[in-house]
């Protein structure tokens, strides 16, 4: 296949090879910078940094050759950029986040490093080394890295597992029910464990407590009650240990050290890493939360400060797509800015004002006045033509190629559709969708996985949703969801159903399919963390229509959703609550939810620890359960000593919706108590 791709080689002016290589070199240098290696995940971090350094040699050598690159190389480099960027964020999170929480999550984080290396191997599958003018040493290094990445095994440090288990035991000894035995806690052992992961001074303990508190805020809407309980237990244990282990003199000395070091919270660890910022809110250049999002001529959005610096440094292209910019105007993205502001309010994330827009625009204008005239329209047309040529070539291979060729072509289309609305439109116009739908029934696991993921990526473009449904894809997608060859295929099938069901008419069509909702519920129970999240979001979309709610209840969704409220791995507390709140709206759902003996105490805890959205849905569920023959639920609420204070707090300080429903529930409970003349709230 590489020989035919070679015939489609285009100059670097048509595909953004130069810009992409510059970005990759810059990114790899950042990811492998000589900063300290944290005590937790030290081996995984050092190993992945060494592998990325090998790739850096490849990028620099390809850039120095200044030769045209084949489309397969561009796709490979684009995928490597995505993977290395995630690795950089992961390393920074390990460096700057809570060491103790990283220790508790050691298997999960280790698996993220493992997946990243496997993805590097997958990207190198389509790198046509024979077409690149590389030295023998570099070629040999890349081939060795490729083999190592394909054979890589998951590594979880047994010492970290041992320390984690010991800490869990010590946390149990410090729990409420064991407080009377507090004097028997082995503080010497706690000190040894904490010292082994880099926490040695009172100041270290203080900073670790701050990071754990930030982690608790981040996890409030997604982590589940077990996660929140573990974090609060860790805070309690470290606070107690700090008081017990360090003398008053050391505390005074620590305060002096803190003044000398002058480390405000936003410098001691990155808020962008502590908070789980959605990818669409991050600037593609800085990877930080966008404070002033603006749209450039290519249609992509960046933070004003970052893109202005990019333009002012002499670049005339879009960093993400590589397209030449017809003009240098920065158009405010008010819709996205509003969403970011709303997210910051809901997550208590501080917004910092960005550099003055007028100041940046003056600087941009000055640079623009020095530019030489360039035929921007011709450059953009050439780039679009190159993508069109590549897409048509790959679709031809889908139609007539051998299974190996189809596997490769589907993978390259999957990557090409990963970014850019223009790419998604062009691939669809090239006729890819019917062939990808047919490949969903393929017995080859990789072909099926690449096909369903390509369709998922294509469905992000609105008009492609119509084309995918018109191609009869829903039957095949549900087949993959129900009995796909790999778990990733099932997860991406669920995500595709979510994407397609954004259109209201398709909510009804998909929900009416007898196997769609049961298959989603099945993934909700048996899927991986990502699979459960994809299934829950798809069910949330479908359950907007009442006709789909009864099917979800009949398929067994209610007990699974309640279990997810305490699933510390799934991280979908808010989504699970939202689906339960919708299912409460049908008779079958109400009856099934009322059967649960564990839900009411969970909802009371979520009134205290949940996110703002989680609190709203918790109060919605409690109010719905207490209405219409809900005396038993009301009685259980009144018997729980935390319920009335939590409701009163929400009625005073919650969102408008939460305050209104908390007042209604307190009035309802008052009426219930009136017969005993013992009113509440």
CSV table of C-alpha atoms in Angstrom, one decimal, residues 301-533:
chain,number,residue,atom,x,y,z
A,301,UNK,CA,-10.6,28.3,18.3
A,302,UNK,CA,-7.6,29.2,20.5
A,303,UNK,CA,-7.0,31.3,23.6
A,304,UNK,CA,-6.4,34.9,22.4
A,305,UNK,CA,-3.0,35.2,24.2
A,306,UNK,CA,-1.6,32.0,22.7
A,307,UNK,CA,-2.7,32.5,19.1
A,308,UNK,CA,-1.6,36.1,19.1
A,309,UNK,CA,1.9,35.1,20.3
A,310,UNK,CA,1.9,32.4,17.5
A,311,UNK,CA,1.0,35.0,14.8
A,312,UNK,CA,3.3,37.6,16.2
A,313,UNK,CA,6.2,35.2,16.0
A,314,UNK,CA,5.9,35.1,12.2
A,315,UNK,CA,3.5,32.2,11.6
A,316,UNK,CA,0.7,32.6,9.0
A,317,UNK,CA,-0.9,29.2,9.4
A,318,UNK,CA,-3.5,27.6,11.8
A,319,UNK,CA,-1.5,25.6,14.3
A,320,UNK,CA,-4.1,22.8,14.4
A,321,UNK,CA,-4.9,22.4,10.7
A,322,UNK,CA,-1.8,23.9,9.1
A,323,UNK,CA,-4.0,25.9,6.7
A,324,UNK,CA,-2.9,29.3,5.6
A,325,UNK,CA,-4.9,32.1,7.3
A,326,UNK,CA,-6.7,34.3,4.8
A,327,UNK,CA,-6.7,37.1,7.4
A,328,UNK,CA,-5.3,37.6,10.9
A,329,UNK,CA,-8.5,38.8,12.6
A,330,UNK,CA,-9.3,37.2,16.0
A,331,UNK,CA,-13.1,36.8,16.3
A,332,UNK,CA,-14.4,36.4,19.9
A,333,UNK,CA,-16.1,33.0,20.5
A,334,UNK,CA,-18.8,34.3,22.8
A,335,UNK,CA,-20.7,31.0,22.9
A,336,UNK,CA,-17.7,29.0,24.0
A,337,UNK,CA,-16.6,31.7,26.5
A,338,UNK,CA,-20.1,31.5,28.1
A,339,UNK,CA,-19.8,27.7,28.4
A,340,UNK,CA,-16.3,27.9,30.0
A,341,UNK,CA,-17.6,30.6,32.4
A,342,UNK,CA,-20.5,28.3,33.4
A,343,UNK,CA,-18.2,25.3,33.8
A,344,UNK,CA,-15.9,27.4,36.0
A,345,UNK,CA,-18.8,28.5,38.2
A,346,UNK,CA,-20.1,24.9,38.6
A,347,UNK,CA,-16.6,23.6,39.5
A,348,UNK,CA,-15.4,26.6,41.6
A,349,UNK,CA,-12.5,27.1,39.2
A,350,UNK,CA,-11.1,30.6,39.3
A,351,UNK,CA,-11.1,32.6,36.1
A,352,UNK,CA,-8.1,34.8,35.4
A,353,UNK,CA,-8.5,37.7,33.0
A,354,UNK,CA,-6.3,37.3,30.0
A,355,UNK,CA,-4.0,40.0,28.5
A,356,UNK,CA,-5.8,43.0,27.1
A,357,UNK,CA,-7.5,42.1,23.7
A,358,UNK,CA,-6.7,45.6,22.3
A,359,UNK,CA,-3.0,45.2,23.3
A,360,UNK,CA,-2.7,41.9,21.5
A,361,UNK,CA,-4.6,43.1,18.5
A,362,UNK,CA,-2.3,46.1,18.2
A,363,UNK,CA,0.7,43.8,18.3
A,364,UNK,CA,-1.0,41.5,15.7
A,365,UNK,CA,-1.8,44.5,13.5
A,366,UNK,CA,1.8,45.7,13.6
A,367,UNK,CA,3.0,42.3,12.5
A,368,UNK,CA,0.3,42.1,9.8
A,369,UNK,CA,1.5,45.4,8.3
A,370,UNK,CA,4.9,43.8,7.7
A,371,UNK,CA,3.6,40.7,5.9
A,372,UNK,CA,4.3,40.0,2.3
A,373,UNK,CA,1.2,39.3,0.1
A,374,UNK,CA,0.4,35.6,-0.1
A,375,UNK,CA,-2.1,33.8,-2.2
A,376,UNK,CA,-4.0,32.4,0.8
A,377,UNK,CA,-7.1,31.2,-1.2
A,378,UNK,CA,-4.9,29.0,-3.5
A,379,UNK,CA,-3.1,27.5,-0.5
A,380,UNK,CA,-6.3,26.5,1.2
A,381,UNK,CA,-7.8,25.1,-2.0
A,382,UNK,CA,-4.6,23.0,-2.5
A,383,UNK,CA,-4.9,21.6,1.0
A,384,UNK,CA,-8.5,20.7,0.5
A,385,UNK,CA,-7.7,19.0,-2.8
A,386,UNK,CA,-5.0,17.0,-1.1
A,387,UNK,CA,-7.3,15.7,1.6
A,388,UNK,CA,-9.9,14.9,-1.1
A,389,UNK,CA,-7.4,13.0,-3.2
A,390,UNK,CA,-6.3,11.0,-0.1
A,391,UNK,CA,-9.9,10.3,0.9
A,392,UNK,CA,-10.9,9.0,-2.5
A,393,UNK,CA,-7.8,6.8,-2.7
A,394,UNK,CA,-8.6,5.3,0.7
A,395,UNK,CA,-12.3,4.7,-0.1
A,396,UNK,CA,-11.1,2.9,-3.3
A,397,UNK,CA,-9.1,0.6,-1.1
A,398,UNK,CA,-12.1,0.0,1.2
A,399,UNK,CA,-14.1,-1.1,-1.8
A,400,UNK,CA,-11.6,-3.4,-3.6
A,401,UNK,CA,-8.7,-4.1,-1.3
A,402,UNK,CA,-7.7,-7.3,0.5
A,403,UNK,CA,-8.6,-7.6,4.3
A,404,UNK,CA,-5.1,-6.2,5.1
A,405,UNK,CA,-5.5,-3.3,2.8
A,406,UNK,CA,-9.1,-2.6,4.1
A,407,UNK,CA,-7.8,-2.7,7.7
A,408,UNK,CA,-5.1,-0.1,6.8
A,409,UNK,CA,-7.4,2.1,4.8
A,410,UNK,CA,-10.1,2.1,7.6
A,411,UNK,CA,-7.4,3.0,10.1
A,412,UNK,CA,-6.2,5.9,8.0
A,413,UNK,CA,-9.7,7.2,7.5
A,414,UNK,CA,-10.3,6.9,11.2
A,415,UNK,CA,-7.3,9.2,11.8
A,416,UNK,CA,-8.2,11.5,9.0
A,417,UNK,CA,-11.7,12.0,10.4
A,418,UNK,CA,-10.4,12.5,13.9
A,419,UNK,CA,-9.9,16.3,13.4
A,420,UNK,CA,-11.4,19.0,11.3
A,421,UNK,CA,-15.0,19.4,10.0
A,422,UNK,CA,-13.7,19.8,6.5
A,423,UNK,CA,-12.0,16.4,6.6
A,424,UNK,CA,-15.2,14.8,7.8
A,425,UNK,CA,-17.3,16.4,5.1
A,426,UNK,CA,-14.7,15.5,2.4
A,427,UNK,CA,-14.5,11.8,3.5
A,428,UNK,CA,-18.3,11.5,3.4
A,429,UNK,CA,-18.4,13.1,-0.1
A,430,UNK,CA,-15.8,10.6,-1.3
A,431,UNK,CA,-18.4,7.8,-0.5
A,432,UNK,CA,-16.7,6.3,2.6
A,433,UNK,CA,-19.8,5.9,4.7
A,434,UNK,CA,-21.6,2.9,2.9
A,435,UNK,CA,-18.3,0.9,2.8
A,436,UNK,CA,-17.6,1.6,6.5
A,437,UNK,CA,-21.1,0.5,7.4
A,438,UNK,CA,-20.6,-2.8,5.5
A,439,UNK,CA,-17.2,-3.4,7.3
A,440,UNK,CA,-19.0,-3.3,10.7
A,441,UNK,CA,-20.1,-6.9,10.0
A,442,UNK,CA,-16.4,-7.9,9.3
A,443,UNK,CA,-15.1,-10.8,11.4
A,444,UNK,CA,-11.6,-9.2,11.6
A,445,UNK,CA,-11.6,-7.4,15.0
A,446,UNK,CA,-9.3,-4.5,13.9
A,447,UNK,CA,-11.3,-3.8,10.7
A,448,UNK,CA,-14.5,-3.7,12.7
A,449,UNK,CA,-12.9,-1.4,15.4
A,450,UNK,CA,-11.5,1.0,12.8
A,451,UNK,CA,-14.8,1.1,10.9
A,452,UNK,CA,-17.0,1.9,13.9
A,453,UNK,CA,-14.5,4.4,15.2
A,454,UNK,CA,-14.3,6.1,11.8
A,455,UNK,CA,-18.1,6.3,11.6
A,456,UNK,CA,-18.1,7.8,15.2
A,457,UNK,CA,-15.6,10.5,14.1
A,458,UNK,CA,-17.5,11.2,10.9
A,459,UNK,CA,-20.8,11.5,12.8
A,460,UNK,CA,-19.5,14.6,14.6
A,461,UNK,CA,-20.3,16.6,11.4
A,462,UNK,CA,-24.0,17.2,11.5
A,463,UNK,CA,-24.9,16.3,7.9
A,464,UNK,CA,-23.0,13.1,8.2
A,465,UNK,CA,-25.5,11.9,10.8
A,466,UNK,CA,-28.2,12.0,8.1
A,467,UNK,CA,-25.9,10.1,5.7
A,468,UNK,CA,-25.0,7.4,8.3
A,469,UNK,CA,-28.7,6.8,9.2
A,470,UNK,CA,-29.6,6.8,5.5
A,471,UNK,CA,-27.0,4.0,4.9
A,472,UNK,CA,-28.9,1.8,7.3
A,473,UNK,CA,-26.0,1.9,9.8
A,474,UNK,CA,-28.0,1.7,13.0
A,475,UNK,CA,-28.6,-2.1,12.7
A,476,UNK,CA,-24.9,-2.8,12.2
A,477,UNK,CA,-23.9,-0.4,14.9
A,478,UNK,CA,-26.2,-2.1,17.4
A,479,UNK,CA,-24.7,-5.5,16.3
A,480,UNK,CA,-21.3,-4.1,17.2
A,481,UNK,CA,-22.5,-2.7,20.5
A,482,UNK,CA,-24.1,-6.0,21.5
A,483,UNK,CA,-21.4,-8.5,20.2
A,484,UNK,CA,-18.4,-6.5,19.0
A,485,UNK,CA,-15.1,-8.3,18.6
A,486,UNK,CA,-13.3,-5.9,21.0
A,487,UNK,CA,-14.4,-3.8,24.0
A,488,UNK,CA,-13.2,-0.6,22.2
A,489,UNK,CA,-15.6,-1.5,19.3
A,490,UNK,CA,-18.5,-1.7,21.7
A,491,UNK,CA,-17.6,1.5,23.5
A,492,UNK,CA,-17.3,3.4,20.2
A,493,UNK,CA,-20.6,1.9,19.0
A,494,UNK,CA,-22.2,3.3,22.1
A,495,UNK,CA,-20.6,6.7,21.5
A,496,UNK,CA,-21.8,6.7,17.9
A,497,UNK,CA,-25.4,6.1,19.1
A,498,UNK,CA,-25.0,9.0,21.5
A,499,UNK,CA,-23.7,11.2,18.6
A,500,UNK,CA,-26.5,10.2,16.2
A,501,UNK,CA,-29.2,10.6,18.9
A,502,UNK,CA,-28.4,14.3,19.2
A,503,UNK,CA,-31.0,14.7,16.4
A,504,UNK,CA,-34.4,14.4,18.0
A,505,UNK,CA,-36.0,12.3,15.3
A,506,UNK,CA,-33.2,9.7,15.7
A,507,UNK,CA,-33.8,9.4,19.4
A,508,UNK,CA,-37.2,7.8,18.6
A,509,UNK,CA,-35.8,5.7,15.7
A,510,UNK,CA,-32.9,4.3,17.8
A,511,UNK,CA,-35.0,3.8,20.9
A,512,UNK,CA,-37.6,1.9,18.8
A,513,UNK,CA,-35.0,-0.7,17.8
A,514,UNK,CA,-35.7,-3.7,20.1
A,515,UNK,CA,-32.0,-4.3,20.9
A,516,UNK,CA,-30.6,-0.8,21.1
A,517,UNK,CA,-31.5,0.1,24.7
A,518,UNK,CA,-30.9,-3.4,26.2
A,519,UNK,CA,-27.4,-3.4,24.5
A,520,UNK,CA,-26.6,-0.1,26.1
A,521,UNK,CA,-27.8,-1.3,29.5
A,522,UNK,CA,-25.6,-4.4,29.0
A,523,UNK,CA,-22.6,-2.2,28.4
A,524,UNK,CA,-23.5,-0.2,31.5
A,525,UNK,CA,-23.1,-3.3,33.6
A,526,UNK,CA,-20.2,-5.1,31.9
A,527,UNK,CA,-18.2,-2.4,30.1
A,528,UNK,CA,-14.9,-0.8,31.1
A,529,UNK,CA,-14.9,2.6,32.7
A,530,UNK,CA,-15.0,4.3,29.3
A,531,UNK,CA,-17.7,1.9,28.1
A,532,UNK,CA,-20.0,2.6,31.1
A,533,UNK,CA,-19.6,6.3,30.5
